XYZ file of C-alpha atoms in Angstrom:
404
model
C 97.524 80.633 120.617
C 97.143 82.870 117.546
C 100.366 84.664 116.635
C 100.258 87.996 114.877
C 103.082 90.165 113.612
C 103.943 93.281 115.559
C 101.889 96.205 114.224
C 104.902 98.265 113.186
C 103.317 101.596 112.253
C 101.073 101.709 115.314
C 104.005 100.769 117.530
C 106.031 103.660 116.082
C 103.145 106.086 116.550
C 102.589 104.901 120.110
C 106.242 105.459 121.025
C 106.643 108.963 119.650
C 103.514 110.871 118.671
C 102.530 112.221 122.088
C 105.939 113.813 122.666
C 106.742 115.024 119.143
C 106.910 118.800 118.758
C 105.913 118.639 115.084
C 103.799 115.584 114.327
C 104.198 115.202 110.577
C 103.087 111.584 110.930
C 99.430 112.440 111.664
C 97.068 110.751 109.178
C 93.770 112.398 110.153
C 92.513 115.638 108.712
C 93.124 118.325 111.333
C 90.964 117.334 114.278
C 87.993 119.414 115.361
C 86.331 120.077 118.714
C 82.626 119.791 119.474
C 82.498 123.580 119.346
C 84.006 123.464 115.855
C 81.432 120.870 114.852
C 78.576 123.017 116.143
C 79.840 125.967 114.100
C 79.049 124.108 110.859
C 75.320 124.146 111.687
C 72.711 126.675 110.514
C 70.928 126.347 113.843
C 71.840 129.279 116.155
C 71.351 127.020 119.192
C 72.547 123.619 118.065
C 72.857 120.618 120.365
C 74.718 117.403 119.710
C 73.567 115.431 122.726
C 70.298 114.534 124.359
C 71.324 115.028 127.985
C 68.179 113.299 129.227
C 69.063 110.019 127.493
C 69.941 107.108 129.785
C 73.385 105.748 128.990
C 72.611 102.110 128.148
C 74.315 99.937 125.555
C 72.144 101.759 123.040
C 71.361 100.402 119.584
C 73.603 97.368 119.157
C 74.191 97.850 115.422
C 74.166 101.643 115.630
C 71.113 103.842 115.724
C 68.827 103.849 112.722
C 69.526 107.541 112.230
C 73.288 107.071 112.069
C 73.160 103.998 109.834
C 70.821 105.749 107.413
C 73.208 108.730 107.231
C 76.144 106.403 106.525
C 74.099 104.614 103.842
C 73.316 108.000 102.333
C 77.048 108.631 101.823
C 76.916 105.795 99.258
C 73.491 106.646 97.813
C 74.542 108.928 94.962
C 76.964 106.341 93.613
C 75.596 102.870 94.151
C 74.155 100.670 91.444
C 71.307 100.022 93.846
C 71.337 102.261 96.932
C 72.112 100.402 100.136
C 69.801 100.645 103.118
C 70.596 101.173 106.774
C 70.257 97.397 107.273
C 73.373 96.983 105.133
C 75.479 99.073 107.528
C 77.018 97.905 110.805
C 78.523 100.550 113.093
C 81.849 99.604 114.698
C 84.509 101.003 117.019
C 86.538 102.648 114.286
C 87.576 101.336 110.885
C 90.220 99.223 112.603
C 87.478 97.109 114.189
C 85.511 97.156 110.947
C 88.456 95.678 109.059
C 89.263 93.158 111.778
C 85.659 92.011 112.076
C 85.101 91.679 108.334
C 88.340 89.729 107.927
C 87.575 87.526 110.943
C 84.173 86.765 109.445
C 85.346 85.979 105.918
C 88.858 84.520 106.204
C 90.182 81.383 107.848
C 92.728 78.534 107.586
C 93.068 77.194 104.058
C 91.942 80.432 102.424
C 94.035 82.557 100.117
C 93.892 86.355 100.246
C 95.273 88.924 97.808
C 96.139 92.286 99.360
C 96.895 95.597 97.639
C 100.367 96.753 98.779
C 101.857 98.899 100.287
C 99.047 99.450 102.712
C 98.025 99.529 106.342
C 99.610 96.443 107.902
C 96.350 95.267 109.473
C 95.022 94.359 106.044
C 97.610 91.628 105.441
C 98.857 90.673 108.919
C 95.381 89.950 110.303
C 94.451 87.450 107.542
C 97.816 85.756 108.058
C 97.081 85.454 111.778
C 93.825 83.673 110.931
C 95.761 81.024 109.020
C 95.257 82.360 105.504
C 97.931 82.545 102.853
C 98.413 86.157 101.723
C 99.805 87.303 98.386
C 100.795 90.956 98.024
C 99.521 92.730 94.905
C 102.238 95.341 94.602
C 101.693 98.885 93.383
C 104.727 100.392 91.660
C 106.103 103.877 92.122
C 107.335 104.069 88.518
C 103.693 103.609 87.490
C 102.391 106.300 89.844
C 101.688 103.659 92.494
C 99.275 101.983 90.089
C 98.642 98.231 89.993
C 98.702 95.745 87.106
C 95.488 93.803 86.493
C 97.394 90.993 84.782
C 99.382 90.538 87.975
C 96.105 90.293 89.893
C 94.872 87.577 87.515
C 98.134 85.709 87.996
C 97.821 85.788 91.794
C 94.373 84.169 91.895
C 94.225 80.554 93.092
C 91.409 78.051 93.443
C 91.118 78.905 97.142
C 91.289 82.716 96.787
C 88.585 84.003 99.098
C 89.122 87.789 99.318
C 90.795 90.569 97.343
C 91.667 93.454 99.688
C 92.164 96.949 98.314
C 92.808 100.296 99.984
C 91.334 103.214 98.038
C 92.598 105.908 98.509
C 95.837 104.148 99.387
C 97.766 104.568 102.620
C 100.664 105.559 102.568
C 100.996 106.754 98.940
C 97.790 108.754 98.423
C 97.281 106.936 95.110
C 93.825 106.209 93.724
C 92.318 103.274 91.870
C 90.128 104.987 89.311
C 86.693 103.974 88.073
C 87.799 101.848 85.128
C 90.307 99.914 87.211
C 87.740 99.270 89.940
C 85.313 97.961 87.337
C 87.938 95.540 86.066
C 88.669 94.334 89.607
C 84.958 93.717 90.091
C 84.827 91.812 86.792
C 87.769 89.627 87.792
C 86.365 88.943 91.262
C 82.967 88.097 89.781
C 84.503 85.555 87.424
C 85.936 83.683 90.414
C 83.230 84.399 93.024
C 85.716 86.297 95.234
C 84.813 88.835 97.929
C 86.232 92.347 97.491
C 87.081 94.072 100.762
C 87.787 97.771 100.178
C 89.232 99.860 103.003
C 87.844 103.297 102.088
C 88.749 105.062 105.305
C 90.200 108.094 103.456
C 87.151 108.408 101.258
C 85.832 110.912 100.037
C 88.990 113.051 100.331
C 89.786 113.071 96.589
C 91.513 116.440 96.316
C 93.382 115.734 93.069
C 90.445 114.489 90.975
C 87.336 116.507 90.160
C 84.044 114.758 91.028
C 82.820 115.313 87.451
C 85.798 113.492 85.945
C 85.003 110.102 84.362
C 88.028 108.775 86.273
C 86.591 109.784 89.666
C 86.476 106.590 91.750
C 83.148 105.608 93.298
C 82.906 103.287 96.274
C 83.392 99.597 95.585
C 79.710 99.192 96.465
C 78.699 101.085 93.327
C 79.304 98.393 90.719
C 76.362 96.055 91.400
C 78.508 93.148 92.652
C 77.028 91.612 95.776
C 80.230 90.315 97.347
C 81.658 93.735 98.136
C 82.538 95.264 101.503
C 83.420 98.878 102.239
C 84.914 99.946 105.554
C 85.121 103.554 106.694
C 85.276 105.780 109.732
C 84.874 109.260 111.154
C 88.609 109.521 111.860
C 90.397 110.490 108.656
C 88.248 112.526 106.248
C 85.830 113.656 108.989
C 88.387 114.845 111.592
C 86.799 112.969 114.514
C 89.237 110.213 115.484
C 88.424 110.785 119.152
C 84.946 109.321 118.934
C 86.279 105.958 117.664
C 83.466 105.261 115.259
C 83.566 103.371 111.969
C 81.439 101.026 109.908
C 81.093 98.042 107.635
C 78.818 98.508 104.620
C 78.091 95.764 102.133
C 75.905 94.963 99.158
C 75.452 91.551 100.797
C 73.018 91.400 103.708
C 74.414 87.954 104.534
C 77.891 89.417 105.076
C 76.515 92.172 107.314
C 74.504 89.649 109.346
C 77.537 87.385 109.793
C 79.683 90.331 110.913
C 76.964 91.466 113.322
C 76.751 87.987 114.827
C 80.517 87.772 115.358
C 80.649 91.275 116.801
C 78.631 90.117 119.824
C 81.842 88.471 121.074
C 83.756 91.738 121.105
C 82.494 95.261 121.793
C 78.713 94.621 121.611
C 78.004 98.244 120.604
C 79.532 101.679 120.287
C 78.781 104.247 122.951
C 75.645 106.332 122.596
C 77.812 109.446 122.894
C 79.939 108.449 119.883
C 76.852 107.490 117.903
C 75.264 110.891 118.596
C 78.377 112.851 117.588
C 78.787 110.888 114.358
C 75.119 111.293 113.497
C 75.374 115.045 114.014
C 78.567 115.279 111.952
C 76.959 113.404 109.047
C 73.840 115.571 109.026
C 73.234 118.284 106.429
C 74.731 120.910 106.121
C 77.330 119.985 108.734
C 78.898 117.146 106.734
C 79.147 119.208 103.557
C 80.880 122.092 105.325
C 83.205 119.778 107.219
C 84.297 117.987 104.051
C 84.740 121.257 102.186
C 86.973 122.522 104.987
C 89.095 119.373 104.789
C 89.287 119.270 100.989
C 90.359 122.921 100.880
C 93.009 122.244 103.501
C 94.253 119.180 101.619
C 94.566 121.070 98.312
C 96.441 123.965 99.888
C 98.695 121.792 102.019
C 99.710 119.365 99.274
C 100.910 122.397 97.279
C 102.959 123.473 100.308
C 104.467 120.004 100.512
C 105.205 119.986 96.786
C 107.169 123.228 97.208
C 109.314 121.460 99.832
C 109.924 118.505 97.513
C 110.968 120.813 94.666
C 113.282 122.740 96.997
C 115.202 119.540 97.757
C 114.944 117.996 94.310
C 117.751 115.497 93.876
C 117.527 114.086 97.388
C 113.718 113.934 97.815
C 111.459 112.049 95.404
C 107.708 111.440 95.364
C 104.564 110.775 93.398
C 102.164 113.599 94.249
C 99.161 112.084 96.088
C 95.723 112.465 94.529
C 93.670 111.728 97.622
C 93.755 111.034 101.313
C 96.090 112.679 103.807
C 99.452 110.942 103.361
C 102.409 111.123 100.992
C 105.199 108.575 100.552
C 108.494 110.428 100.098
C 111.814 108.834 99.220
C 115.008 110.346 100.642
C 118.321 109.579 98.915
C 121.891 110.823 99.150
C 123.636 112.840 96.425
C 124.582 109.608 94.650
C 120.935 108.534 94.546
C 121.284 105.829 97.192
C 118.343 105.496 99.625
C 119.103 106.615 103.149
C 118.419 104.524 106.213
C 114.875 105.800 106.744
C 114.626 104.610 110.345
C 117.855 106.382 111.275
C 116.649 109.453 109.366
C 113.345 109.580 111.250
C 115.038 108.988 114.588
C 117.720 111.645 114.067
C 115.154 114.141 112.766
C 112.971 113.578 115.827
C 115.866 113.796 118.266
C 117.274 116.984 116.753
C 114.118 118.940 115.836
C 111.093 117.231 117.407
C 109.623 116.603 113.931
C 108.092 113.156 113.548
C 107.814 111.055 110.369
C 107.130 107.339 109.848
C 109.933 105.174 108.370
C 108.713 103.249 105.345
C 110.957 100.191 105.489
C 110.175 99.580 109.164
C 106.442 100.302 109.062
C 105.420 99.331 105.522
C 108.250 97.191 104.220
C 108.823 93.532 103.579
C 112.551 92.739 103.491
C 114.255 95.371 101.342
C 111.025 97.101 100.309
C 110.764 100.885 100.723
C 114.277 101.686 101.879
C 114.586 105.452 102.107
C 110.830 106.043 102.172
C 108.921 107.927 104.849
C 105.227 108.587 105.279
C 104.241 112.190 105.899
C 100.746 113.369 106.842
C 99.987 116.773 105.330
C 96.307 117.530 106.066
C 97.060 119.197 109.355
C 96.215 122.759 110.173
C 98.221 124.705 107.608
C 100.424 126.455 110.165
C 101.224 123.144 111.861
C 102.396 121.721 108.537
C 104.398 124.866 107.748
C 106.163 124.769 111.125
C 106.921 121.064 110.782
C 108.317 121.472 107.274
C 110.469 124.362 108.459
C 111.988 122.080 111.093
C 112.541 119.453 108.401
C 114.207 122.068 106.153
C 116.665 122.981 108.901
C 117.566 119.329 109.350
C 118.017 118.870 105.600
C 120.556 121.700 105.629
C 122.290 120.739 108.860
C 122.150 117.084 109.811
C 120.918 115.210 106.751
C 124.440 114.597 105.461
C 125.111 112.529 108.586
C 122.215 110.110 107.970
C 123.678 106.758 106.851
C 122.641 105.161 103.594
C 120.484 102.056 103.786
C 122.270 98.734 104.025
C 122.305 96.589 100.926
């Protein structure tokens, strides 16, 4: 029987998020209702659903309309625009990642994974019998990665390089030049690049006209590239459970589609219809503008909190996505026990954070770190930070330091 490590961050979320008074662990842009979605339309009488449609399995790979809209999200950037046939619709990005890794990784393979990141991206390949090396981003370098380290990690059996751009939990970004170098390195060794781009295109700290602005991994003309995404994070629609695999390689898409028959067969027609509506013009543009504006305002609010508690709270300001990785230390600079901190904060105030060492750490990694989601409705974030402030002033001194 296949053994897989406990999914620490999802286990933490499952235990606490439904009862938390202030969910500062939320990683999606503030969720919207169908009524909210309709309000982004120019049509005075918009309709998302065709109520006369029979509810069959629907289009197995996703409707042509939806897949073409997803392909269009890559069209302005790609070396050669992808077509709808190069997109496979899945039940969220979590299935997209699982399916792509299941298709491309097996016993005897070696995988390199950008780290820290969402645990699925390294635990799933391990469960398939692959050896996984962690390519570690460093806080003292702004959570950047070293290309020489990547070169040193490559082995004869390296099959896939996995990156997460924008990065969860740090909000860091691999910029255009770095992505090009990764593509060059992968091409030299005929390695697949799997890029989890679920927080794309929420780049609130980089202007789209900047030469550093990071395009999708599909934009560099290298065939062996995979991008996974979803409607959950940047598009505020986690409830419809819809994601996708897009690839420059039709062979990879076909192999993923074949393996998917053993799992969910298709997404629901309802989810497909909602996603297609959300990605239509002008709805998608207005939705993304709403979320980018919220992200820019809210990250400033969070920065004010960090400055207020300078000396015991440290961070690298995120450039994209919805999450920040904050380090909490005592007055001597020693990292606190982040799990105890999160638990005491929740018990005393109802404010929920995610402990870094428990949910993103390997051994002693990330002691004192917590992940905080800040692209909530602005008042929700403000209320949650106020609860956190009260705890910092009355309770924080009783949080133990992390064990050595």
